[in-house]
Coordinates of C-alpha atoms and ligand atoms in Angstrom, one line a residue:
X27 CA 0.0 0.0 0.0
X28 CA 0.9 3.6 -1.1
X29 CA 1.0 6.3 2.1
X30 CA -0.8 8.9 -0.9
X31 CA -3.8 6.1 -0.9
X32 CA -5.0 7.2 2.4
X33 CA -7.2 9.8 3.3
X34 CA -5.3 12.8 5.0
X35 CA -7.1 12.2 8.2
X36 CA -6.1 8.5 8.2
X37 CA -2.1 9.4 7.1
X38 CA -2.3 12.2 9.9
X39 CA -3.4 9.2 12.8
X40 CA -1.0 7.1 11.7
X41 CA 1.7 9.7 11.4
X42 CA 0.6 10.4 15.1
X43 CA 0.9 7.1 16.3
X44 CA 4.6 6.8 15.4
X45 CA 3.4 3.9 12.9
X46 CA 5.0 6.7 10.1
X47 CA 7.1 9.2 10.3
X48 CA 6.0 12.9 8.6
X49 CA 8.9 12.2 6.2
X50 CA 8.5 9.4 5.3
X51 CA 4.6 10.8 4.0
X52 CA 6.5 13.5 2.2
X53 CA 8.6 11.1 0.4
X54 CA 5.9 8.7 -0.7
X55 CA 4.0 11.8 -2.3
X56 CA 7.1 12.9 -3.7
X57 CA 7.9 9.5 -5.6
X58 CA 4.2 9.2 -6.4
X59 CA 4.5 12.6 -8.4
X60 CA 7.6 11.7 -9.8
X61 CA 6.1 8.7 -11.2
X62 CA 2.6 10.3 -12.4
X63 CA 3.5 13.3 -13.3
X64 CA 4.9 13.1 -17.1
X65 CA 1.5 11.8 -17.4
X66 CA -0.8 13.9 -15.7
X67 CA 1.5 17.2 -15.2
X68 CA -0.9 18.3 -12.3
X69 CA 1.7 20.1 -10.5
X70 CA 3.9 23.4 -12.1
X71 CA 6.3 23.5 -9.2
X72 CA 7.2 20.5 -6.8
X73 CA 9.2 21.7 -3.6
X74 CA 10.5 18.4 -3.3
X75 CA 13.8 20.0 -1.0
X76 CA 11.4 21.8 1.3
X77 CA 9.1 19.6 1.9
X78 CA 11.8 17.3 3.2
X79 CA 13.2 19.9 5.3
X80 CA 10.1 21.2 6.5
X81 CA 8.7 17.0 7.4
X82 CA 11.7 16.9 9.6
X83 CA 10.7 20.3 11.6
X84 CA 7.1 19.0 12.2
X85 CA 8.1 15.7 13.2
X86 CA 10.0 17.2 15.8
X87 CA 7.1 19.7 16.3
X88 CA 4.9 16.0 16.5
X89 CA 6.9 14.5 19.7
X90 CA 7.0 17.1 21.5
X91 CA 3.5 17.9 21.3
X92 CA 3.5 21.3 19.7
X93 CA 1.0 19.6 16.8
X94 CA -1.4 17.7 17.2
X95 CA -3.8 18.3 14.4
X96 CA -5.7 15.6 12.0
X97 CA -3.3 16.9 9.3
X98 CA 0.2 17.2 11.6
X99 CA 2.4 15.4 9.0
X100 CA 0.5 15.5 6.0
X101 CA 1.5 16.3 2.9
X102 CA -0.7 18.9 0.7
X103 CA -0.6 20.4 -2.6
X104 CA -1.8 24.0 -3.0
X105 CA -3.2 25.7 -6.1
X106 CA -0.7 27.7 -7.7
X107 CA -3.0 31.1 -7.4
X108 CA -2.4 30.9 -3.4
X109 CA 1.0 32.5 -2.5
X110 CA 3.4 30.8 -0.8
X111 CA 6.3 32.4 0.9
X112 CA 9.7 31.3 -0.9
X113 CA 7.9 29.2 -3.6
X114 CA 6.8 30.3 -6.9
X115 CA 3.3 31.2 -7.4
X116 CA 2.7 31.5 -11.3
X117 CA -1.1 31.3 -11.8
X118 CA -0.1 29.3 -14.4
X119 CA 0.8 31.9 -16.3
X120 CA 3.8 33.4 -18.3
X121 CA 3.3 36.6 -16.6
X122 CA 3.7 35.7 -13.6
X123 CA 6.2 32.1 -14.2
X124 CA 9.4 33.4 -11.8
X125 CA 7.3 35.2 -9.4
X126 CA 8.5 34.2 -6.1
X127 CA 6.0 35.4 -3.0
X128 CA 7.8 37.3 -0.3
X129 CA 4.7 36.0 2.0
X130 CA 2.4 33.2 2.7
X131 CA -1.4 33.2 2.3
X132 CA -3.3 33.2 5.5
X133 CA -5.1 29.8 4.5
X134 CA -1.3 28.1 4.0
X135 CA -0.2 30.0 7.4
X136 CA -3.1 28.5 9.3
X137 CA -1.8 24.3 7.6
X138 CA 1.3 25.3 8.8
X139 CA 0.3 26.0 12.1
X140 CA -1.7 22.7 11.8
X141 CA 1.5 21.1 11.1
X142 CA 0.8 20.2 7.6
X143 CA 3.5 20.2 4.5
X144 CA 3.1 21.9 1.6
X145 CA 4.5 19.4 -1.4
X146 CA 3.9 21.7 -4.2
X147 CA 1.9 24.3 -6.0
X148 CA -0.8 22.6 -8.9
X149 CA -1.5 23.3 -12.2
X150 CA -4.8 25.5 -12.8
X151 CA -6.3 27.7 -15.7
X152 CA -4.4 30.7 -16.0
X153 CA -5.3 33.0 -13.9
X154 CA -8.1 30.6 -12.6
X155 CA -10.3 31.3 -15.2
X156 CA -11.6 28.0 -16.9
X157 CA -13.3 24.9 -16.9
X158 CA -10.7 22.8 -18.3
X159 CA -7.4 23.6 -17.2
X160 CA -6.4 23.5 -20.7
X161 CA -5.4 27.3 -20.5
X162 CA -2.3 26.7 -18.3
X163 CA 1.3 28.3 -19.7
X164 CA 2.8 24.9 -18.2
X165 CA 0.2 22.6 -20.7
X166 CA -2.7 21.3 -19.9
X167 CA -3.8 18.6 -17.0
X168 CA -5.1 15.0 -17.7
X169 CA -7.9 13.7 -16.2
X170 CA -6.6 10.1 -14.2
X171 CA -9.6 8.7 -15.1
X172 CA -9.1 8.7 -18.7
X173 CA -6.1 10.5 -20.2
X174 CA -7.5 12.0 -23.2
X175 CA -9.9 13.6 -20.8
X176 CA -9.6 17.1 -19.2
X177 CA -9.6 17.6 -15.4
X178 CA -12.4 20.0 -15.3
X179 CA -11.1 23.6 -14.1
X180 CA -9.7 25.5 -12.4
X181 CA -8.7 23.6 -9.8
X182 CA -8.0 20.5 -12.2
X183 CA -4.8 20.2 -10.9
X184 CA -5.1 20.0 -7.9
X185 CA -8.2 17.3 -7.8
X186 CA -6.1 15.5 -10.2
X187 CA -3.5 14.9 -8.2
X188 CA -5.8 13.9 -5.0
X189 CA -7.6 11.5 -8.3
X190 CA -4.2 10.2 -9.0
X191 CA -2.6 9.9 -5.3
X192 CA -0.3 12.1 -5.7
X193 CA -1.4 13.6 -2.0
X194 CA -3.6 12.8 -0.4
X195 CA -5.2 16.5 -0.3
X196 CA -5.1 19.7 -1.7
X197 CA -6.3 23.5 -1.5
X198 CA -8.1 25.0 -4.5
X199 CA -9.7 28.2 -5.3
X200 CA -13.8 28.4 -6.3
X201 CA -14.7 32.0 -8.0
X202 CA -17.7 30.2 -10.1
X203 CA -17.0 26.3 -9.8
X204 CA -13.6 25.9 -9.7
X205 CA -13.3 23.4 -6.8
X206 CA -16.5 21.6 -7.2
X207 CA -16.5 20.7 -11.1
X208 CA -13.2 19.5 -10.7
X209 CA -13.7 17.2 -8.3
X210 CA -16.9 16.2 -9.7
X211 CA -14.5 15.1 -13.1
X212 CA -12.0 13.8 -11.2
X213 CA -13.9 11.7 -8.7
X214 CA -13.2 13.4 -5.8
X215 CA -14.6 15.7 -2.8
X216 CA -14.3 19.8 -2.4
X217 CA -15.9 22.2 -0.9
X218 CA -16.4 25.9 -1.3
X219 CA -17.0 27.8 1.6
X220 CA -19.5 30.4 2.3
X221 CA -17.7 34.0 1.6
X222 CA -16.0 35.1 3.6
X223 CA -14.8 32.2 5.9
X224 CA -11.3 31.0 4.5
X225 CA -8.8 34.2 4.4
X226 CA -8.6 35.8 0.8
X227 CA -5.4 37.2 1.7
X228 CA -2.3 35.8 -0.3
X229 CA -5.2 34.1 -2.7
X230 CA -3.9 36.2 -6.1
X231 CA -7.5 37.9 -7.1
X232 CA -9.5 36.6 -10.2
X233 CA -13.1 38.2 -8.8
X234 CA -12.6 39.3 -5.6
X235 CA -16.3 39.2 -4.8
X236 CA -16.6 35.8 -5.7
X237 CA -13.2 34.2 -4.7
X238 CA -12.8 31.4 -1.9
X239 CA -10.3 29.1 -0.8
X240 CA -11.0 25.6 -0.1
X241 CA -10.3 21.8 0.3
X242 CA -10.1 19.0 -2.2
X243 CA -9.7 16.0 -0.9
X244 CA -10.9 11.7 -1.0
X245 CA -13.5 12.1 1.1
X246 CA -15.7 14.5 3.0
X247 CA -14.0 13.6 6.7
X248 CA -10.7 14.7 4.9
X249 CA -12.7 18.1 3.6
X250 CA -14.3 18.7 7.0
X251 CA -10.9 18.2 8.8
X252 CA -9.2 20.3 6.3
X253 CA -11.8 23.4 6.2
X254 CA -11.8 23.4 9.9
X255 CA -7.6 24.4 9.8
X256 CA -7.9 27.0 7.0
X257 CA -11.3 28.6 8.1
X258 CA -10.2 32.2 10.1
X259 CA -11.4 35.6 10.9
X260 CA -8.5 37.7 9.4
X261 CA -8.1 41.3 9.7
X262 CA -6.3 41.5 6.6
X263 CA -9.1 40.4 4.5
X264 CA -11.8 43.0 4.6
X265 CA -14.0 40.5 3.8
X266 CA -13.2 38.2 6.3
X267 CA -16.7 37.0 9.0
X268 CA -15.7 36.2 12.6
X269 CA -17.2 32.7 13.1
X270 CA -17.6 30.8 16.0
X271 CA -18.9 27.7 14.4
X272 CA -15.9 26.4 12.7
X273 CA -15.8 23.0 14.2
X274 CA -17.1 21.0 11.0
X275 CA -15.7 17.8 11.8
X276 CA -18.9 17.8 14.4
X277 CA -21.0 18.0 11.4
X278 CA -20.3 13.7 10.2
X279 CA -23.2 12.1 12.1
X280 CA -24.5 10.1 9.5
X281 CA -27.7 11.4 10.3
X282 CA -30.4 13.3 8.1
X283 CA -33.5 12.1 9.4
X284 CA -35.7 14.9 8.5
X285 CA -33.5 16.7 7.0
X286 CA -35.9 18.8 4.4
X287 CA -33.8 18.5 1.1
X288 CA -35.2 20.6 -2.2
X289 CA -34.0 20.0 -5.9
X290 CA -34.5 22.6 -8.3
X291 CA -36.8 21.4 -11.3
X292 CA -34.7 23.8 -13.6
X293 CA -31.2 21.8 -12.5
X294 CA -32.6 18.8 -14.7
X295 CA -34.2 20.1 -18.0
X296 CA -32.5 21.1 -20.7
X297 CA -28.8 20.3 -21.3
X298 CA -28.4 17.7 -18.4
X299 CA -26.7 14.6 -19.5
X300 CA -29.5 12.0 -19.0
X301 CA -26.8 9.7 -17.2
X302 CA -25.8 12.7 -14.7
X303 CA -29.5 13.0 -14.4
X304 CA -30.3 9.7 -13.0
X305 CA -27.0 9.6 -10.9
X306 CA -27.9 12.7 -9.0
X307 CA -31.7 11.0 -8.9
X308 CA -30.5 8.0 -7.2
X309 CA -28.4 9.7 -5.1
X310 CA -31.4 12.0 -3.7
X311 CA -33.3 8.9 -3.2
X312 CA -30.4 7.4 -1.4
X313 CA -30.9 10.6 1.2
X314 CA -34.7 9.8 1.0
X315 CA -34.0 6.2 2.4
X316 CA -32.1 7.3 5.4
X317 CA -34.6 9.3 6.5
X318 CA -34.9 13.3 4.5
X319 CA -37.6 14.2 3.0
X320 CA -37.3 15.2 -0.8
X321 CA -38.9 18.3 -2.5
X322 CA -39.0 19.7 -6.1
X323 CA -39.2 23.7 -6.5
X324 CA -38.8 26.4 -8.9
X325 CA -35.4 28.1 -8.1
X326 CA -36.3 30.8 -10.7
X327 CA -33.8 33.1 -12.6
X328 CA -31.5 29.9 -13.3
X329 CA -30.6 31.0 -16.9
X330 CA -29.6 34.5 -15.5
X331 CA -26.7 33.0 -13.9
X332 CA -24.0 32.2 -16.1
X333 CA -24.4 36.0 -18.3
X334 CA -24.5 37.8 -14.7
X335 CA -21.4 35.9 -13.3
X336 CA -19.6 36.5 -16.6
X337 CA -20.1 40.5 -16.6
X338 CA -19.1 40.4 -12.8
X339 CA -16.2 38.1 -12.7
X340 CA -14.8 39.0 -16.2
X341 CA -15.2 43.3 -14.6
X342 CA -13.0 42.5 -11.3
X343 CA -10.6 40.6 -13.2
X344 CA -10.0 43.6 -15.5
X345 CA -9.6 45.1 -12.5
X346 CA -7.8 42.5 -10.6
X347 CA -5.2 42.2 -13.7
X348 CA -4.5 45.9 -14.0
X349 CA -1.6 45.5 -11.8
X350 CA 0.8 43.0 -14.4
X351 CA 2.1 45.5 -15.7
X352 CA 5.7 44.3 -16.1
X353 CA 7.1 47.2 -13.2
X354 CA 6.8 45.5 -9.7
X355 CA 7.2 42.0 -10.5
X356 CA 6.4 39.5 -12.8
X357 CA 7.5 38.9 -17.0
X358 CA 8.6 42.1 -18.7
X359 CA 9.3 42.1 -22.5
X360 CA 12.5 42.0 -23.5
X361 CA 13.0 45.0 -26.0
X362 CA 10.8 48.1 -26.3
X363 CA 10.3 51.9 -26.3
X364 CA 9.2 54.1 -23.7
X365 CA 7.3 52.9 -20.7
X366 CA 4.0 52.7 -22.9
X367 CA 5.2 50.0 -25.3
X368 CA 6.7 48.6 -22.3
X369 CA 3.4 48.1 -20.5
X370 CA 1.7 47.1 -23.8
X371 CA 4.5 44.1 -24.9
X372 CA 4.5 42.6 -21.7
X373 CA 0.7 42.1 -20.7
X374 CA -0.2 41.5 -24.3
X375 CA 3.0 38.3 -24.2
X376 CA 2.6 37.5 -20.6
X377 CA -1.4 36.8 -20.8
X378 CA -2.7 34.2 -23.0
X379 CA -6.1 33.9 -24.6
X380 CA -8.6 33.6 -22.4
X381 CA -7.2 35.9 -19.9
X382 CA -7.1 38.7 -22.7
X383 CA -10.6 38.0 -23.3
X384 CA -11.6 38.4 -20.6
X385 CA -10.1 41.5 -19.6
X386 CA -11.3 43.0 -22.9
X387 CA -14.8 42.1 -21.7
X388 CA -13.9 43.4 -18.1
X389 CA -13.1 46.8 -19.3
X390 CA -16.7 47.3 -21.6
X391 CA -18.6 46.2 -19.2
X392 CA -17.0 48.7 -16.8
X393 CA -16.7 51.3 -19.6
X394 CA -19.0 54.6 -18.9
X395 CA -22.0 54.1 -21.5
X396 CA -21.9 50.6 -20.6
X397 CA -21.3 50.0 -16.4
X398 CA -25.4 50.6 -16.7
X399 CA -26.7 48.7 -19.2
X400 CA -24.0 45.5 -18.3
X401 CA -22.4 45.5 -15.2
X402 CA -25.3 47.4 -12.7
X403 CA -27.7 45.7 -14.4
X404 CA -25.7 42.2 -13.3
X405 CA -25.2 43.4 -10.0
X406 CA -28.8 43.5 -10.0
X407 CA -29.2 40.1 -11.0
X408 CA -26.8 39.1 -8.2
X409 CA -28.9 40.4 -5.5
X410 CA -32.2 38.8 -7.5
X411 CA -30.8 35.8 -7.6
X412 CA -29.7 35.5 -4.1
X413 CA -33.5 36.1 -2.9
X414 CA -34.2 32.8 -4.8
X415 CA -32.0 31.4 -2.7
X416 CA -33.0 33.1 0.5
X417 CA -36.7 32.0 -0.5
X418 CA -35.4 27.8 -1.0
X419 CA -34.0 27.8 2.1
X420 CA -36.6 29.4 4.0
X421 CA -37.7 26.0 3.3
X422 CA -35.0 23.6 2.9
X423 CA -31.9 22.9 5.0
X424 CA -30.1 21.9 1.1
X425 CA -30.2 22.5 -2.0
X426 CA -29.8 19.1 -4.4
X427 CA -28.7 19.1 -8.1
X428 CA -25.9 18.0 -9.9
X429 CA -22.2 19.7 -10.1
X430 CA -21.8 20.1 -13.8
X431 CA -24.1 19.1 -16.7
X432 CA -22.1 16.1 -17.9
X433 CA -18.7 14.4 -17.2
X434 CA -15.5 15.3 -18.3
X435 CA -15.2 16.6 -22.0
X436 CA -12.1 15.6 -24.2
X437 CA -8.7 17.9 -24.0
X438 CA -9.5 19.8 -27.1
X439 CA -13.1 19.8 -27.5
X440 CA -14.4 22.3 -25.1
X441 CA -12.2 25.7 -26.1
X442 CA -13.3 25.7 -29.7
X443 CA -16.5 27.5 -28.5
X444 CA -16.1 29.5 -25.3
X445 CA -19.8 30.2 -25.0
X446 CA -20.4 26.9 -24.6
X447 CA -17.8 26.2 -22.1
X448 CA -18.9 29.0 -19.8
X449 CA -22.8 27.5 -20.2
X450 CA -21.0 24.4 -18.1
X451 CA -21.0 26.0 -15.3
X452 CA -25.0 26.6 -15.0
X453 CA -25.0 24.6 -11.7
X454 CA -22.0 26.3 -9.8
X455 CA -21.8 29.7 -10.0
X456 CA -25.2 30.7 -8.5
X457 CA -23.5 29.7 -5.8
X458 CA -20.8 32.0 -6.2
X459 CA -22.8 34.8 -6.8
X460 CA -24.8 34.2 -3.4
X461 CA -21.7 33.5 -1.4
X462 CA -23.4 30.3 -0.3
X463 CA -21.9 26.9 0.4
X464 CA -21.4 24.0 -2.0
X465 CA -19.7 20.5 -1.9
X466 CA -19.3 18.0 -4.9
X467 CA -19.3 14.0 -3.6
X468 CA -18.8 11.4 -5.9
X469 CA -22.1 9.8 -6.6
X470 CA -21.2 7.7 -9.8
X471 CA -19.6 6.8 -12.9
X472 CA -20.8 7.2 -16.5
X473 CA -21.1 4.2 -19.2
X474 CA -17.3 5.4 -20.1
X475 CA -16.2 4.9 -16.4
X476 CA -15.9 9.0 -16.1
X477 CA -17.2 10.3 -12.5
X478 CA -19.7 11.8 -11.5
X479 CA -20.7 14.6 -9.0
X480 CA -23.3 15.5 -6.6
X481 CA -23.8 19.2 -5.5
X482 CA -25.1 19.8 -2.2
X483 CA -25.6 23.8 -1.5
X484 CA -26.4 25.3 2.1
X485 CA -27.5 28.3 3.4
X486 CA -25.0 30.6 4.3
X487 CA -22.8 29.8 7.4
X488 CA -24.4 26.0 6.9
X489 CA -21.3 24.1 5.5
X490 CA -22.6 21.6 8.5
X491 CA -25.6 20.6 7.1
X492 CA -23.6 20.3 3.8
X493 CA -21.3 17.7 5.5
X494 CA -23.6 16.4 7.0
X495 CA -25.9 15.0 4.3
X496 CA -22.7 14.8 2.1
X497 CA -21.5 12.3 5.0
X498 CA -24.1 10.7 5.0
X499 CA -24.2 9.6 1.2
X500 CA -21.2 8.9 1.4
X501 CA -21.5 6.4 3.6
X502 CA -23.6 4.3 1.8
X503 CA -20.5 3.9 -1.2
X504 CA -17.1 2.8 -1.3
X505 CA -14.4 5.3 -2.8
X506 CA -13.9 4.7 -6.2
X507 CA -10.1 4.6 -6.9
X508 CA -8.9 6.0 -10.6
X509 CA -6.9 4.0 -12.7
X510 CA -3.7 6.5 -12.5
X511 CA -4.3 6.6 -8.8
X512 CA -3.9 2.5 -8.5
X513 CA -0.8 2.5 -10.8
X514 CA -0.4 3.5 -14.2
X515 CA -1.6 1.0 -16.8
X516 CA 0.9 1.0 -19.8
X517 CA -2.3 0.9 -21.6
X518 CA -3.4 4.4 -20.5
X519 CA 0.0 5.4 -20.0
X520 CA 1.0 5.3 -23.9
X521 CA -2.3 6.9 -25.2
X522 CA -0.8 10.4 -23.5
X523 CA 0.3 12.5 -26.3
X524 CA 3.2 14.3 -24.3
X525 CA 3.1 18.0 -22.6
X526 CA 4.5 21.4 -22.7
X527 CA 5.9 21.8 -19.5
X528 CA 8.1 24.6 -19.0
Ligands
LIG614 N1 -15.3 28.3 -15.0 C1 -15.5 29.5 -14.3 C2 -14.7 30.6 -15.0 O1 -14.0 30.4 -15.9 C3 -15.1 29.4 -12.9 C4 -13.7 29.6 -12.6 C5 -13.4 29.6 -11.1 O2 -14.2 29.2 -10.3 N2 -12.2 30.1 -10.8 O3 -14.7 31.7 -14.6

């Protein structure tokens, strides 16, 4: 048995019990990446040197009793938009490839303190904004499911490398999906938080409004455990809440008798994959057996989602981005004239595609003729469509649907037509506009053995009654293990087609 085929919570106990030591976790992780990695490129730096120095420090830390966390020992992998102090934090993009942090994001601060081990940063959309990560400057991330697959995005790599145990956990970021569609492709568990509880500060802004940290791990113990370490009032996040009900480990009872559970009707018309459709139907049944009671509704404004969260995301960004400018830090072009072209050569060679796009459309919809008829007008729609919510759970405790409308796409197919690719996200970025919680499980494979996820979405400042029915379900299956994450079959193994890694 592999120490990255754990859980993080069952790798900490052991790691606590003297049964491993914290190095020895790091360097199991390290010589699974080593080995997975030319074929699903999931991570863009590995800090193979500190992770060994740093395993040493907390087993130290471990016997004398300084930590004594779930996750003392554990390896993690962090997305490569959350800065980490003395590693390079790229976004996955050219702009920003040698950009060393000078500090550590309060979300990585509070795993440290936990006495967890950062192994690397992942691989991601650039700049986070995605659905594939297909857009990274480092090439794109295979799905360990099936190689000719994409991950699902942003996050992708960092649920591929929990799919292909590489870690057994990792951090991602959620500004419309990010953390849940992933995991949802890769067969795996995430969580985005309700706005405002993880720390936004060191987390490199895509849409600061929408923007949350949060766990990616096997299963939802591993999520609770892990959300519980990063989740922190911060005074240097203005957005920060002071909570005083962070203990969501308490939240896996395996109980939801009576738990009132509604499912939009407009989450399964039009566009749902009929096999993603009866997955999530079975698995809202499964609920109904152990005891919750099952609703249909009419969410309402549904198809108002994805246009509102593309003016509002795609303004901050434009925002956001303003400051690569090639003066403080990151890529500057190599020859120009006059601090004009200067600014001009390096933004327009150190973004790529998508990221120019969406700047361009950033800057219209902010543009004075325009910030009324676009970007007011989807501020308005934010605020309508957070109501809708406010009404549902008025009723229910959660909200049931699936994470994404099918499974994984293949690498390739999905950024011929943009429009389409942002229509993916229908399910996800309500959410994200609300600042509610959301967790994908695992509830199922497709005829092509591609997983499956099921969305559960709380109330604000109710990521327990997310575990807990997430728990719950889970209980009733065993953890589906991808092929890359069991060893790599030569099979799969010589279908990959080779990367670009810088
Ligand atoms: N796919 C969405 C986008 O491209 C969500 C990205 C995210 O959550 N970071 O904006």
């Amino acid at each position: 048995m592999n120490l990255t085929s754990l859980t993080a919570v069952a790798l900490g106990k052991k790691i606590r019990a003297k049964e491993v030591s914290a190095a020895e976790a790091a360097a199991a992780a390290l010589e699974e990446i080593k080995k997975k990695e030319p074929q699903i490129n999931s991570f863009v730096t590995v800090d193979e040197e500190g992770a060994i120095e740093r395993a040493k420090e907390v087993q130290k830390g471990i016997e004398d009793g300084i930590y004594t966390s779930p996750l003392a020992g554990v390896p993690i992998a962090v997305k490569d938009n959350i800065c980490t102090k003395g590693i390079r934090t790229t976004c996955s993009s050219k702009i920003l490839k040698n950009f060393i942090p000078s500090y550590m994001a309060q979300a990585v601060r509070n795993l440290e303190k936990a006495g967890a081990i950062v192994i690397g940063k992942t691989n991601m959309d650039e700049f986070a904004m995605g659905s594939t990560t297909e857009t990274s400057y480092f090439g794109a991330v295979k799905n360990p499911w099936n190689t000719a697959h994409v991950p699902g995005g942003s996050s992708g790599g960092s649920c591929a490398a929990v799919a292909a145990e590489e870690c057994t956990c990792a951090l991602g970021s959620d500004t419309g999906g990010s953390i849940r569609q992933p995991s949802s492709f890769c067969g795996v568990t995430g969580i985005k938080p309700t706005y405002g509880t993880v720390s936004r500060y060191g987390l490199i802004a895509y849409g600061s409004s929408l923007d949350q940290i949060g766990p990616i791990a096997k299963d939802v113990t591993d999520c609770a455990a892990i959300l519980e370490v990063i989740s922190s009032y911060d005074k240097k996040d203005s957005t920060s809440v002071r909570r005083s009900d962070l203990d969501f480990m308490s939240a896996l009872t395996d109980d939801v008798s009576g738990m009132k559970i509604g499912i939009p009707k407009d989450y399964f018309g039009n566009g749902l994959n009929e096999e993603v459709k009866q997955h999530v139907l079975s698995a809202a049944k499964v609920l109904e057996e152990k005891g919750a009671i099952l609703e249909a509704f009419d969410l309402g404004l549904v198809e108002y989602a994805v246009p509102a969260y593309y003016v509002i995301a795609c303004a901050e960004a434009s925002s956001n981005l303003a400051r690569f400018d090639g003066v403080k830090y990151g890529y500057r072009t190599d020859d120009y004239a006059g601090l004009h072209q200067m600014y001009k050569k390096s933004r327009s060679e150190g973004f790529g595609p998508e990221v120019k796009r969406r700047i361009m459309l950033g800057s219209f919809v902010l543009s004075s003729g325009y910030y009324d008829a676009y970007y007011l007008k989807a501020l308005r729609t934010k605020a309508l469509i957070k109501q809708e919510f406010d009404k549902a759970f008025a009723k229910y405790d959660v909200v049931l649907g699936p994470t994404a409308p099918s499974t994984a796409p293949e690498i390739g197919s999905s950024l011929e037509d943009p429009m389409k690719m942002y229509l993916g996200d229908i399910y996800t970025i309500s959410v994200n506009l609300a600042g509610l919680p959301g967790i994908s499980v695992p509830c199922g494979l497709d005829q092509n053995g591609l997983p499956i996820g099921l969305q559960l979405i709380g109330d604000c400042f109710q990521e327990k009654k997310i575990i807990r029915t997430a728990y719950a379900f889970e209980q009733t299956r065993q953890y589906q293990r991808s092929p890359y994450g069991s060893g790599i079959p030569a099979d799969k193994a010589a279908s990959w087609k080779g990367g670009d890694r810088a």
